[in-house]
mmCIF file of C-alpha atoms in Angstrom:
data_model
loop_
_atom_site.group_PDB
_atom_site.id
_atom_site.type_symbol
_atom_site.label_atom_id
_atom_site.label_comp_id
_atom_site.label_asym_id
_atom_site.label_seq_id
_atom_site.Cartn_x
_atom_site.Cartn_y
_atom_site.Cartn_z
ATOM 1 C CA MET A 663 0.000 0.000 0.000
ATOM 2 C CA GLU A 664 1.402 3.373 -1.007
ATOM 3 C CA LYS A 665 1.800 5.976 1.713
ATOM 4 C CA LYS A 666 -0.550 8.929 1.370
ATOM 5 C CA GLY A 667 0.907 12.379 1.151
ATOM 6 C CA TYR A 668 1.696 15.273 -1.105
ATOM 7 C CA LYS A 669 3.898 14.355 -4.047
ATOM 8 C CA TYR A 670 6.594 16.734 -5.234
ATOM 9 C CA LYS A 671 9.361 17.008 -7.791
ATOM 10 C CA LEU A 672 12.421 19.046 -6.923
ATOM 11 C CA THR A 673 14.941 20.021 -9.599
ATOM 12 C CA LEU A 674 18.393 21.258 -8.647
ATOM 13 C CA GLU A 675 20.302 22.999 -11.398
ATOM 14 C CA ALA A 676 23.801 24.402 -10.924
ATOM 15 C CA LEU A 677 24.145 27.853 -12.479
ATOM 16 C CA SER A 678 27.593 29.244 -11.643
ATOM 17 C CA ASN A 679 30.547 28.904 -9.288
ATOM 18 C CA PRO A 680 31.729 31.656 -6.889
ATOM 19 C CA GLN A 681 33.729 33.235 -9.738
ATOM 20 C CA GLY A 682 30.586 33.574 -11.854
ATOM 21 C CA GLU A 683 31.635 30.896 -14.321
ATOM 22 C CA PRO A 684 28.895 28.576 -15.551
ATOM 23 C CA ILE A 685 28.772 25.065 -14.112
ATOM 24 C CA ASN A 686 28.100 22.241 -16.521
ATOM 25 C CA LYS A 687 26.383 19.637 -14.333
ATOM 26 C CA THR A 688 23.390 17.502 -15.134
ATOM 27 C CA PRO A 689 20.402 18.759 -13.129
ATOM 28 C CA ILE A 690 19.254 16.510 -10.312
ATOM 29 C CA GLU A 691 15.556 15.731 -10.374
ATOM 30 C CA HIS A 692 14.146 14.210 -7.212
ATOM 31 C CA HIS A 693 10.608 12.930 -6.618
ATOM 32 C CA PHE A 694 9.447 12.680 -3.009
ATOM 33 C CA GLN A 695 6.447 12.660 -0.726
ATOM 34 C CA ASN A 696 5.780 14.763 2.321
ATOM 35 C CA HIS A 697 2.869 14.658 4.732
ATOM 36 C CA ASP A 698 2.644 18.476 4.642
ATOM 37 C CA ASP A 699 1.566 20.994 2.018
ATOM 38 C CA LEU A 700 4.955 22.612 1.412
ATOM 39 C CA TYR A 701 3.440 25.577 -0.402
ATOM 40 C CA LYS A 702 1.329 26.376 2.651
ATOM 41 C CA ILE A 703 4.350 26.073 4.948
ATOM 42 C CA ILE A 704 6.413 28.409 2.756
ATOM 43 C CA GLU A 705 3.564 30.946 2.667
ATOM 44 C CA MET A 706 3.234 30.790 6.475
ATOM 45 C CA ALA A 707 6.979 31.270 6.957
ATOM 46 C CA GLN A 708 6.986 34.244 4.584
ATOM 47 C CA SER A 709 3.959 35.831 6.292
ATOM 48 C CA LYS A 710 5.682 35.585 9.695
ATOM 49 C CA ASN A 711 8.710 37.532 8.430
ATOM 50 C CA LEU A 712 11.118 35.184 10.187
ATOM 51 C CA PHE A 713 14.032 36.491 8.108
ATOM 52 C CA LYS A 714 15.042 39.816 6.570
ATOM 53 C CA ASN A 715 15.165 38.271 3.098
ATOM 54 C CA PRO A 716 11.811 36.651 2.114
ATOM 55 C CA ASN A 717 13.665 34.131 -0.074
ATOM 56 C CA ASP A 718 15.335 32.776 3.069
ATOM 57 C CA SER A 719 11.883 31.555 4.137
ATOM 58 C CA ILE A 720 11.713 29.376 1.023
ATOM 59 C CA GLU A 721 15.155 27.852 1.578
ATOM 60 C CA PHE A 722 14.519 27.403 5.303
ATOM 61 C CA SER A 723 11.105 25.790 4.833
ATOM 62 C CA LEU A 724 12.238 23.388 2.120
ATOM 63 C CA GLY A 725 15.402 22.404 3.954
ATOM 64 C CA LEU A 726 13.612 21.907 7.241
ATOM 65 C CA LYS A 727 10.778 19.848 5.762
ATOM 66 C CA LEU A 728 13.086 17.681 3.655
ATOM 67 C CA PHE A 729 15.306 17.044 6.655
ATOM 68 C CA SER A 730 12.496 16.426 9.127
ATOM 69 C CA GLU A 731 10.721 13.975 6.817
ATOM 70 C CA VAL A 732 13.912 11.907 6.468
ATOM 71 C CA MET A 733 14.358 12.037 10.231
ATOM 72 C CA LEU A 734 10.774 10.829 10.771
ATOM 73 C CA LYS A 735 11.189 7.962 8.326
ATOM 74 C CA ASN A 736 14.432 6.975 10.064
ATOM 75 C CA ARG A 737 13.519 7.727 13.670
ATOM 76 C CA ASP A 738 15.186 4.501 14.844
ATOM 77 C CA ASN A 739 18.523 5.502 13.306
ATOM 78 C CA ASP A 740 21.019 6.260 16.070
ATOM 79 C CA LEU A 741 22.314 9.179 13.991
ATOM 80 C CA PHE A 742 19.368 11.235 15.289
ATOM 81 C CA GLU A 743 19.498 10.011 18.896
ATOM 82 C CA GLU A 744 21.015 13.121 20.515
ATOM 83 C CA PHE A 745 19.559 15.537 18.007
ATOM 84 C CA ALA A 746 15.883 14.513 18.184
ATOM 85 C CA PRO A 747 15.085 16.165 21.561
ATOM 86 C CA ALA A 748 16.681 19.461 20.507
ATOM 87 C CA PHE A 749 14.879 19.307 17.164
ATOM 88 C CA GLY A 750 11.558 18.765 18.959
ATOM 89 C CA ALA A 751 12.198 21.842 21.129
ATOM 90 C CA PHE A 752 13.170 23.852 18.043
ATOM 91 C CA MET A 753 9.948 22.868 16.247
ATOM 92 C CA LYS A 754 7.831 23.900 19.260
ATOM 93 C CA LYS A 755 9.574 27.273 19.320
ATOM 94 C CA LEU A 756 9.099 27.710 15.580
ATOM 95 C CA LYS A 757 5.392 26.814 15.718
ATOM 96 C CA SER A 758 4.811 29.274 18.580
ATOM 97 C CA ARG A 759 5.834 32.227 16.409
#
């Protein structure tokens, strides 16, 4: 049985290096599922003005949701053992804003 959730496609395309020279790399296309509506989360983060630059809300929201979904799927992995309590506290703080 397939897990229910929102389905997304993320495409990462390298544009240039720090010197402004173009980077010739094949774009990475990644399909994934998330239990949350990422568009809604990005809109909420932008409306709360968490950062001076509104684009930071997009990067923050995507990074956080991608990371947290992997952590949820791998909650038994000892890699997250010490981090999980701090992450839970961070999420509570974030949601209270």
